[in-house]
Tab-separated table of C-alpha atoms and ligand atoms in Angstrom:
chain	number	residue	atom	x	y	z
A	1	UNK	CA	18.644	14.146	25.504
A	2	UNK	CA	18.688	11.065	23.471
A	3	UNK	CA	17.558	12.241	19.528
A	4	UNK	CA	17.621	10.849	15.918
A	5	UNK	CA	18.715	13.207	14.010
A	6	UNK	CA	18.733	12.853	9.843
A	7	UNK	CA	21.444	14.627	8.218
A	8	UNK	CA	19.837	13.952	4.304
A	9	UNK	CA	18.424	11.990	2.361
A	10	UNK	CA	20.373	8.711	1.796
A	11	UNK	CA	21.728	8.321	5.151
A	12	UNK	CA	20.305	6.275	8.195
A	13	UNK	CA	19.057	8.301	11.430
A	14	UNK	CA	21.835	8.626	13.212
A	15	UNK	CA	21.427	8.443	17.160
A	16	UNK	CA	23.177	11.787	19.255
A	17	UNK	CA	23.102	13.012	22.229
A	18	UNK	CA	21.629	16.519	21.799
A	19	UNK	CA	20.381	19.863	23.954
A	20	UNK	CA	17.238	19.577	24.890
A	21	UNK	CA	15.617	22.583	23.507
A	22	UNK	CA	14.332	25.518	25.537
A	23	UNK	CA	10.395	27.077	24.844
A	24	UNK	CA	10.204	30.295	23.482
A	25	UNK	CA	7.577	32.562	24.419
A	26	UNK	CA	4.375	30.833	23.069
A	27	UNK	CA	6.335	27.163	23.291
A	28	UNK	CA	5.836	24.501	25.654
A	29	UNK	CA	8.670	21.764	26.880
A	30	UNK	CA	7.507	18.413	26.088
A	31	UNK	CA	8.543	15.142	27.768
A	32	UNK	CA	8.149	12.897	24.705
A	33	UNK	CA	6.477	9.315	25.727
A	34	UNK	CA	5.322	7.714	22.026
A	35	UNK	CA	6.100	9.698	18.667
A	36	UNK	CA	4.591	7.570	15.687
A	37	UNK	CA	6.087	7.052	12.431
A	38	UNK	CA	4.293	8.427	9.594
A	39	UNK	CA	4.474	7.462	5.736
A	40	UNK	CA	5.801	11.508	5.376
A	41	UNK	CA	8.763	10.873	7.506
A	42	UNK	CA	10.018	7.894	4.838
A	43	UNK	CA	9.284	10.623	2.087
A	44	UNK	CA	11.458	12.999	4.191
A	45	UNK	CA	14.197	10.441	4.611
A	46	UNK	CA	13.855	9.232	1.341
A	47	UNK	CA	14.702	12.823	-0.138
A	48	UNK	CA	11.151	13.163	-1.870
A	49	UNK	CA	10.283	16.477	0.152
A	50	UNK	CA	12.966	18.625	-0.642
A	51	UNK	CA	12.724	21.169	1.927
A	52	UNK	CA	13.588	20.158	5.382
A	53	UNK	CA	15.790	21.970	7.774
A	54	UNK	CA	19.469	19.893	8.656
A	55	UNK	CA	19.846	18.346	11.166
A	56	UNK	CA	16.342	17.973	11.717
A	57	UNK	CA	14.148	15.595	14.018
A	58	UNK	CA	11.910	13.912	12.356
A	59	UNK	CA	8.605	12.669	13.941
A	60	UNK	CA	4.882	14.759	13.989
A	61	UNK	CA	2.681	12.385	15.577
A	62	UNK	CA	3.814	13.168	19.299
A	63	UNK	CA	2.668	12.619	22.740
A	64	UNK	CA	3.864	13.793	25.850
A	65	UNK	CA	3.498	16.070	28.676
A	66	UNK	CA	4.228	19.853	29.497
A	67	UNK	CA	7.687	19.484	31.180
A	68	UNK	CA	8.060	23.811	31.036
A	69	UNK	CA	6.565	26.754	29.207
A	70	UNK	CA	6.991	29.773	27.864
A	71	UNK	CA	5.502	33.132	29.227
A	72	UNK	CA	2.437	33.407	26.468
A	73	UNK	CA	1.388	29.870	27.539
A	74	UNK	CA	-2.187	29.447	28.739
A	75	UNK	CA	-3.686	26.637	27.354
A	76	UNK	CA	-1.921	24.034	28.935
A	77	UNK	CA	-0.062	23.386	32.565
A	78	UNK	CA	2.865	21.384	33.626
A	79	UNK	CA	2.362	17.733	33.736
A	80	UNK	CA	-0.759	17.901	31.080
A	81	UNK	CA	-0.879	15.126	28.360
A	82	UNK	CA	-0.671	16.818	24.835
A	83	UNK	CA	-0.474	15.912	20.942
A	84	UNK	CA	1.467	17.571	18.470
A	85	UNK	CA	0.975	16.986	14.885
A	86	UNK	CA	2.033	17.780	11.618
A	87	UNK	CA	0.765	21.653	11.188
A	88	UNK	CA	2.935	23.085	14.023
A	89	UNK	CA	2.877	26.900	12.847
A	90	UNK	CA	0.755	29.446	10.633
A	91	UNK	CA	0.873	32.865	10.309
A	92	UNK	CA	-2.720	33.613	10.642
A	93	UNK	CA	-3.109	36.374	8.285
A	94	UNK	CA	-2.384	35.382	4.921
A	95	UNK	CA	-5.945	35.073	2.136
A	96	UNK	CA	-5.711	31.447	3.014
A	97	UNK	CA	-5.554	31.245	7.231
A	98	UNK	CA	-8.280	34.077	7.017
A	99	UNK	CA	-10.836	32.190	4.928
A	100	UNK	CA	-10.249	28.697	7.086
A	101	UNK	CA	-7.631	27.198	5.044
A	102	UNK	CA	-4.756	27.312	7.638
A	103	UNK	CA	-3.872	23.542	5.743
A	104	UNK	CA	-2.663	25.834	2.908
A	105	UNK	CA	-1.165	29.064	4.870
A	106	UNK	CA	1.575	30.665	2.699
A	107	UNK	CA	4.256	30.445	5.355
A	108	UNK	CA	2.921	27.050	7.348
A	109	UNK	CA	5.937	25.108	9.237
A	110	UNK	CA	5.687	21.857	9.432
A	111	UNK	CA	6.632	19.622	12.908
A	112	UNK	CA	9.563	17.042	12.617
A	113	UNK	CA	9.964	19.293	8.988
A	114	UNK	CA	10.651	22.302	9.242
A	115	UNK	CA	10.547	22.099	12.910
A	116	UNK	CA	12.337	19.328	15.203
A	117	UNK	CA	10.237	16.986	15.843
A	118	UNK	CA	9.333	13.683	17.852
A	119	UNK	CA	12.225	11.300	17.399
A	120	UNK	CA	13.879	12.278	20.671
A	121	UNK	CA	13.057	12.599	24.803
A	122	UNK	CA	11.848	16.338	24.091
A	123	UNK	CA	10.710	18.317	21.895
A	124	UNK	CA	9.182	22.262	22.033
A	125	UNK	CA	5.944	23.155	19.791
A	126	UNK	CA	3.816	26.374	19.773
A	127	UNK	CA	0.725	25.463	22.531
A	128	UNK	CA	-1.479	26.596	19.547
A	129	UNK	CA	-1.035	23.821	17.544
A	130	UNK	CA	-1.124	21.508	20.438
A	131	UNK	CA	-4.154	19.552	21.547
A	132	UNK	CA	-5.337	17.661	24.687
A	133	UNK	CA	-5.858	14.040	23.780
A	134	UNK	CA	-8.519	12.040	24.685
A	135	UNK	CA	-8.649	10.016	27.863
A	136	UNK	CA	-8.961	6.394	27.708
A	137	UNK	CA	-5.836	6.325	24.981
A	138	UNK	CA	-2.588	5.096	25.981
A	139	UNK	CA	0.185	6.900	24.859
A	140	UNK	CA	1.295	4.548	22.445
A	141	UNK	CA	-2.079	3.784	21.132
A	142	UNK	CA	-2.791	8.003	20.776
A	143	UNK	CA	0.249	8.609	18.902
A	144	UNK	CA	-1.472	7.161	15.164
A	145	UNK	CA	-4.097	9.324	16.181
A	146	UNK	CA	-2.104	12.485	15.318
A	147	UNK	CA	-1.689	12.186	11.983
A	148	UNK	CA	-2.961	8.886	10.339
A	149	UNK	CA	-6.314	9.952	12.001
A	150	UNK	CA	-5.941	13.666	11.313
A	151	UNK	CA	-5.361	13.768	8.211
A	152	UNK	CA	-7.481	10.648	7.422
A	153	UNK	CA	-10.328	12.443	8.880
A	154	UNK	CA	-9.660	15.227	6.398
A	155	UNK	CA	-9.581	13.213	3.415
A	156	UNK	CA	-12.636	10.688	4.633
A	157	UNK	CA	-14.825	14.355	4.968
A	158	UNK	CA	-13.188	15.194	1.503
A	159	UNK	CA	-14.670	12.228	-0.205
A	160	UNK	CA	-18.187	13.153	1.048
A	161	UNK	CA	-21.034	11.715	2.513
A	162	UNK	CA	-21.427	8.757	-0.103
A	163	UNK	CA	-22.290	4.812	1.218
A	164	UNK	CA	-19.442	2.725	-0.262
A	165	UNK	CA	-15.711	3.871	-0.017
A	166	UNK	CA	-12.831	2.816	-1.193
A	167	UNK	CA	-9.418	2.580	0.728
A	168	UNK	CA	-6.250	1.971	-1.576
A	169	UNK	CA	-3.341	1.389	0.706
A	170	UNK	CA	-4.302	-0.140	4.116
A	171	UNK	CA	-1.943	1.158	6.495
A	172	UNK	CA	-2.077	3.334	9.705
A	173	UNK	CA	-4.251	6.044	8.171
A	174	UNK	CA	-6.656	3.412	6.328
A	175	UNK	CA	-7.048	1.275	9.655
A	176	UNK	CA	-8.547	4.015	11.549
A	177	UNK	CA	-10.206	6.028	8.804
A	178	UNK	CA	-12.012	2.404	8.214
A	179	UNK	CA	-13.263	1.833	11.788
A	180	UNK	CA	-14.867	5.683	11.617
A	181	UNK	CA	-16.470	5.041	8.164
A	182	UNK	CA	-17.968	1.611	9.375
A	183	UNK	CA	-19.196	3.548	12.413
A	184	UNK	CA	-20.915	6.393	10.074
A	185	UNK	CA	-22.510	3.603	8.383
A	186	UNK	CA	-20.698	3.135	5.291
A	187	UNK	CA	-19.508	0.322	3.185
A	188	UNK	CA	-15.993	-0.194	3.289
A	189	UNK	CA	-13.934	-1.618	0.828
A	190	UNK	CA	-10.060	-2.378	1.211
A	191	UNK	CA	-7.742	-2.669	-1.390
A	192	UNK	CA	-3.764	-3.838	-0.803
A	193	UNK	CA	-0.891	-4.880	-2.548
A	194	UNK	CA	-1.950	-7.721	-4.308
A	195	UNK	CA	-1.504	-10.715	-2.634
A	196	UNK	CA	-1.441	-9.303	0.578
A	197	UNK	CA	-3.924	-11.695	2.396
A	198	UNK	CA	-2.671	-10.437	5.988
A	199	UNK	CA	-3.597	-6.869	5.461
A	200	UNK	CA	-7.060	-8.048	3.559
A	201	UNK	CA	-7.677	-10.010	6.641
A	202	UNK	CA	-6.621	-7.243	9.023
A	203	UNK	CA	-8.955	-4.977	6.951
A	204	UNK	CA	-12.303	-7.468	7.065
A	205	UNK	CA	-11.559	-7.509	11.175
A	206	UNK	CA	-11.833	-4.005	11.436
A	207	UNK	CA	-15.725	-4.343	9.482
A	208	UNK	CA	-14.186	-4.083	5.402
A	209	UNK	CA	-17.338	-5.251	3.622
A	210	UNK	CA	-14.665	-6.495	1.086
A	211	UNK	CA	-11.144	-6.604	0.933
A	212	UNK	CA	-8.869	-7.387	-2.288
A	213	UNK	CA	-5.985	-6.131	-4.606
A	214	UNK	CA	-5.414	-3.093	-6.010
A	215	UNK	CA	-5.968	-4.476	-9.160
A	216	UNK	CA	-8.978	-6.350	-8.618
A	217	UNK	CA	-12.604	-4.594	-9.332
A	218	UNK	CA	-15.005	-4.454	-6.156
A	219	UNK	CA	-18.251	-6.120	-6.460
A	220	UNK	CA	-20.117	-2.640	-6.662
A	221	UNK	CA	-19.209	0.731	-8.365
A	222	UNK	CA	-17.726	2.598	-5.198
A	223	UNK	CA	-19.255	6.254	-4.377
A	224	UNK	CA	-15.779	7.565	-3.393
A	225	UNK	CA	-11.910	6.427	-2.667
A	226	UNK	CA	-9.217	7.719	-0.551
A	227	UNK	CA	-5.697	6.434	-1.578
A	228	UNK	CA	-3.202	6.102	1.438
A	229	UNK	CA	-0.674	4.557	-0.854
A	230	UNK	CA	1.811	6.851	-2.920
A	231	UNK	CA	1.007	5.567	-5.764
A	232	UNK	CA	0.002	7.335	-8.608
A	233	UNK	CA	-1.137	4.664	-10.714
A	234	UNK	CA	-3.461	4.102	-8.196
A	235	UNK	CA	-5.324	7.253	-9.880
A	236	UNK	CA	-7.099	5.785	-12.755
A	237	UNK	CA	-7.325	2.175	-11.118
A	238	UNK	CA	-9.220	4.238	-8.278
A	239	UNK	CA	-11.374	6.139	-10.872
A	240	UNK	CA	-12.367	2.940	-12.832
A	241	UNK	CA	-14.148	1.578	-9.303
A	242	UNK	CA	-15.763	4.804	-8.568
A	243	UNK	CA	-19.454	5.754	-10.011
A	244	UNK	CA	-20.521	8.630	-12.125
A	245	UNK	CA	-20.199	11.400	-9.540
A	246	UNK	CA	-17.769	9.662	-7.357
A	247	UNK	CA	-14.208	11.412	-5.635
A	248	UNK	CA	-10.995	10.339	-5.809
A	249	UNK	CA	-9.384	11.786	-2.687
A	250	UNK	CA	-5.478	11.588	-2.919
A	251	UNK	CA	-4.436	11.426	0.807
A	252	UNK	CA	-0.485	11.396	0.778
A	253	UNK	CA	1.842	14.234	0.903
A	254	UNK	CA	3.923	12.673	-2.019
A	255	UNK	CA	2.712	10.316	-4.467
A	256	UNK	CA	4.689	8.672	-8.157
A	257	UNK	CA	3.703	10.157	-11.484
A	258	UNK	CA	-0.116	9.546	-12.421
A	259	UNK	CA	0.151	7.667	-15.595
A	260	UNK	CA	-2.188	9.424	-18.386
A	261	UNK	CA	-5.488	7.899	-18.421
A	262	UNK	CA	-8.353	8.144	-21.130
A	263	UNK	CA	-10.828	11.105	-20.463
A	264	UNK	CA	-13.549	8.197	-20.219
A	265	UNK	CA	-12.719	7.559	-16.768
A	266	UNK	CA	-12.920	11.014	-15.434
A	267	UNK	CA	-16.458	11.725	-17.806
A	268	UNK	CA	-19.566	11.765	-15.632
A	269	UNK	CA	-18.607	14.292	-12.979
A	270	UNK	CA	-16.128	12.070	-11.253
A	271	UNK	CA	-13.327	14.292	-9.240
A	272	UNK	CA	-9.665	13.826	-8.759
A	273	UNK	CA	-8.345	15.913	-5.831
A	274	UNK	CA	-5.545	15.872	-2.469
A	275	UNK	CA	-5.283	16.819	0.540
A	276	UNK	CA	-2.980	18.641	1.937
A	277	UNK	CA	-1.969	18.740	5.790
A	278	UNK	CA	-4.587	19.888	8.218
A	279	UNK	CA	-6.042	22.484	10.088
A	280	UNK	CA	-6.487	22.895	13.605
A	281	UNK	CA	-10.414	22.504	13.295
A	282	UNK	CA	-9.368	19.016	12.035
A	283	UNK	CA	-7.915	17.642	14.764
A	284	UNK	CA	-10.413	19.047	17.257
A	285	UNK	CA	-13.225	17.452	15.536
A	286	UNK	CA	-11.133	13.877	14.793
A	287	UNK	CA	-10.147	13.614	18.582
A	288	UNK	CA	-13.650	14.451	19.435
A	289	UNK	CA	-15.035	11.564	17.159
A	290	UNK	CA	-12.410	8.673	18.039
A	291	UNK	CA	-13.612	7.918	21.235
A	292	UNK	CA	-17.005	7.895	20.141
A	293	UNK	CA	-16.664	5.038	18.047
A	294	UNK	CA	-14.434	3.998	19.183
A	295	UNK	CA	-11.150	4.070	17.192
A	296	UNK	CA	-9.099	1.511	18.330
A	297	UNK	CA	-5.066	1.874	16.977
A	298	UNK	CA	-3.058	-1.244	16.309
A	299	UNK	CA	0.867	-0.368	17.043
A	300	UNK	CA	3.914	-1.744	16.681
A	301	UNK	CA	6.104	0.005	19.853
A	302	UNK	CA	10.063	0.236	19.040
A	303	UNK	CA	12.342	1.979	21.487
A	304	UNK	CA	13.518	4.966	19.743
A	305	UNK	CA	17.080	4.352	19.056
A	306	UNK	CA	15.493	1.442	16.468
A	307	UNK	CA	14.249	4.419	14.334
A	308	UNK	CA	15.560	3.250	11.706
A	309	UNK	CA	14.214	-0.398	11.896
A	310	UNK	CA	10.679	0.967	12.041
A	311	UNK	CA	11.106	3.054	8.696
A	312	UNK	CA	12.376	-0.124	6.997
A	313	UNK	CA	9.339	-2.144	7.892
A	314	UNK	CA	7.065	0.844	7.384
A	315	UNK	CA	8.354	1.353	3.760
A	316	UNK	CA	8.181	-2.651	3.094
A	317	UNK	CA	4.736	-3.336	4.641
A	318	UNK	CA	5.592	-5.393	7.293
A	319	UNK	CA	3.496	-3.323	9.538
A	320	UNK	CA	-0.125	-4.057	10.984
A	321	UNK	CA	-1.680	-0.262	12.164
A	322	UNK	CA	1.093	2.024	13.162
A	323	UNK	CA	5.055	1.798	14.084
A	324	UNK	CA	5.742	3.799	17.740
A	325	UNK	CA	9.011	5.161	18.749
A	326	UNK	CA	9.265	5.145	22.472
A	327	UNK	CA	11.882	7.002	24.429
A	328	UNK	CA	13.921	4.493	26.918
A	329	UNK	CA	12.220	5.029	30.554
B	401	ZN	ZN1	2.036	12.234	8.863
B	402	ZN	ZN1	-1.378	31.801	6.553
């Protein structure tokens, strides 16, 4: 099979011709048809995350279909359409997996991590940590879904239940987490890199009550703020628009230094926290929702050997929504 494979950090993908892997018992074979690029895979290539298995396959927002399984396989049968994201193993027994945190299990592997991911024609992933997507998506347009809305959906329910929210960073997680807000009936409120008119437009077409810089002040106090972007200084610019009980909800995997800030802006109950990965609860909830609202992805398709050409733009904002690897047919 055709695979990008990155060797560490510093270096380009490089395109190989590779075995396609075999499923083990509770695996499943899948015939990759979109795999979307994700802000974590530029932290991966970037050398940020420090733990990645070489050569790996990067890419966990896959879909696909079951091209062969393993014996332990019953939740899925050949030719079915699946996702694959991020969390793709967890021990179940550790304090955290048994009290509903599988997002923080002590031994969690990670797909396109610590496991080969979706920047290739196949890829194998445990059928627990697989999901059936929702009709109506085509593969290209699911793909975002798998982790930009996953995860997105994670932090949006970690900010709470207040009316106006803040998005810092409005990228593939921010464009969908916006459409599901606007649906709930919240105000939403976009902030860019300054001086980015295109992605303050793109936000006010997808219902942003306001859109604006990073460091411009909203017209209201905000009731909560996710930040997308990995940047920390985006910390106590997020906690100056928030209100006196307000969250802070940091959204990325890795994010630059938090500058020190004076105590004034965390006074009145406001609250600073992350996210981190997902559980499988999650994503059967978020694919539930996005076709109830419906959640709409904007994508950029690139045919997979231009891997590397969809990282660049990702990591200089030249995208709208979400960049798509696609296999060659
Ligand atoms: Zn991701
Ligand atoms: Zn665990």
């Amino acid at each position: 099979m055709q695979a990008m494979i990155f060797d560490g950090p510093g270096k380009p993908l490089r395109p190989a011709t590779a075995t396609s892997p075999s499923p083990h018992d509770d695996q499943i074979l899948i015939r990759i048809a979109a795999c979307a690029v994700c802000r974590t895979d530029l932290h991966i290539v970037d050398g940020d995350l420090r733990d990645p298995k070489l050569p790996l396959v990067p890419g966990h927002e896959i879909v696909g279909r079951v091209a062969a399984k393993g014996a332990r396989v019953d939740r899925f049968a050949i030719g079915d359409r699946v996702g694959v994201p991020w969390l793709g193993w967890t021990d179940g027994v550790c304090a955290f997996c048994r009290s509903g945190r599988e997002n923080l299990c002590e031994r969690a592997r990670f797909t396109g991590y610590q496991i080969d991911g979706g920047f290739a024609e196949f890829a194998v992933a445990d059928h627990r940590f697989c999901f059936a997507l929702p009709d109506g998506y085509g593969d290209v347009e699911a793909a975002p879904l798998m982790c930009a809305g996953l995860i997105g959906y994670r932090a949006l329910r970690a900010a709470g239940d207040g009316r106006r929210l803040g998005l810092y960073g409005f990228g593939a997680a921010a464009h969908i987490i916006a459409q599901v807000a606007v649906w709930q009936g919240r105000e939403v409120y976009a902030f860019t890199r300054p001086g980015d008119e295109a992605s303050q437009r793109f936000a006010r077409t997808l219902g942003a009550t306001w859109a604006g810089g990073s460091d411009a002040a909203p017209p209201h106090l905000l009731d909560a703020a996710l930040i997308f972007a990995p940047v920390g200084a985006l910390v106590p610019a997020a906690l100056r628009a928030v209100d006196k009980g307000g969250t802070v909800v940091c959204a990325g995997i890795h994010m630059s230094d938090i500058p020190a800030f004076p105590y004034a802006l965390l006074w009145g109950e406001r609250i600073v926290r992350s996210v981190a990965n997902l559980t499988r609860r999650d994503a059967e909830e978020f694919l539930a929702l996005a076709p109830l609202v419906p959640v709409k992805t904007s994508v950029r398709p690139y045919p997979l050997a231009r891997a590397n050409e969809a990282l660049d733009d990702l990591r200089a904002g030249r995208l709208e929504g979400a960049a798509v690897l696609v296999p060659a047919v």
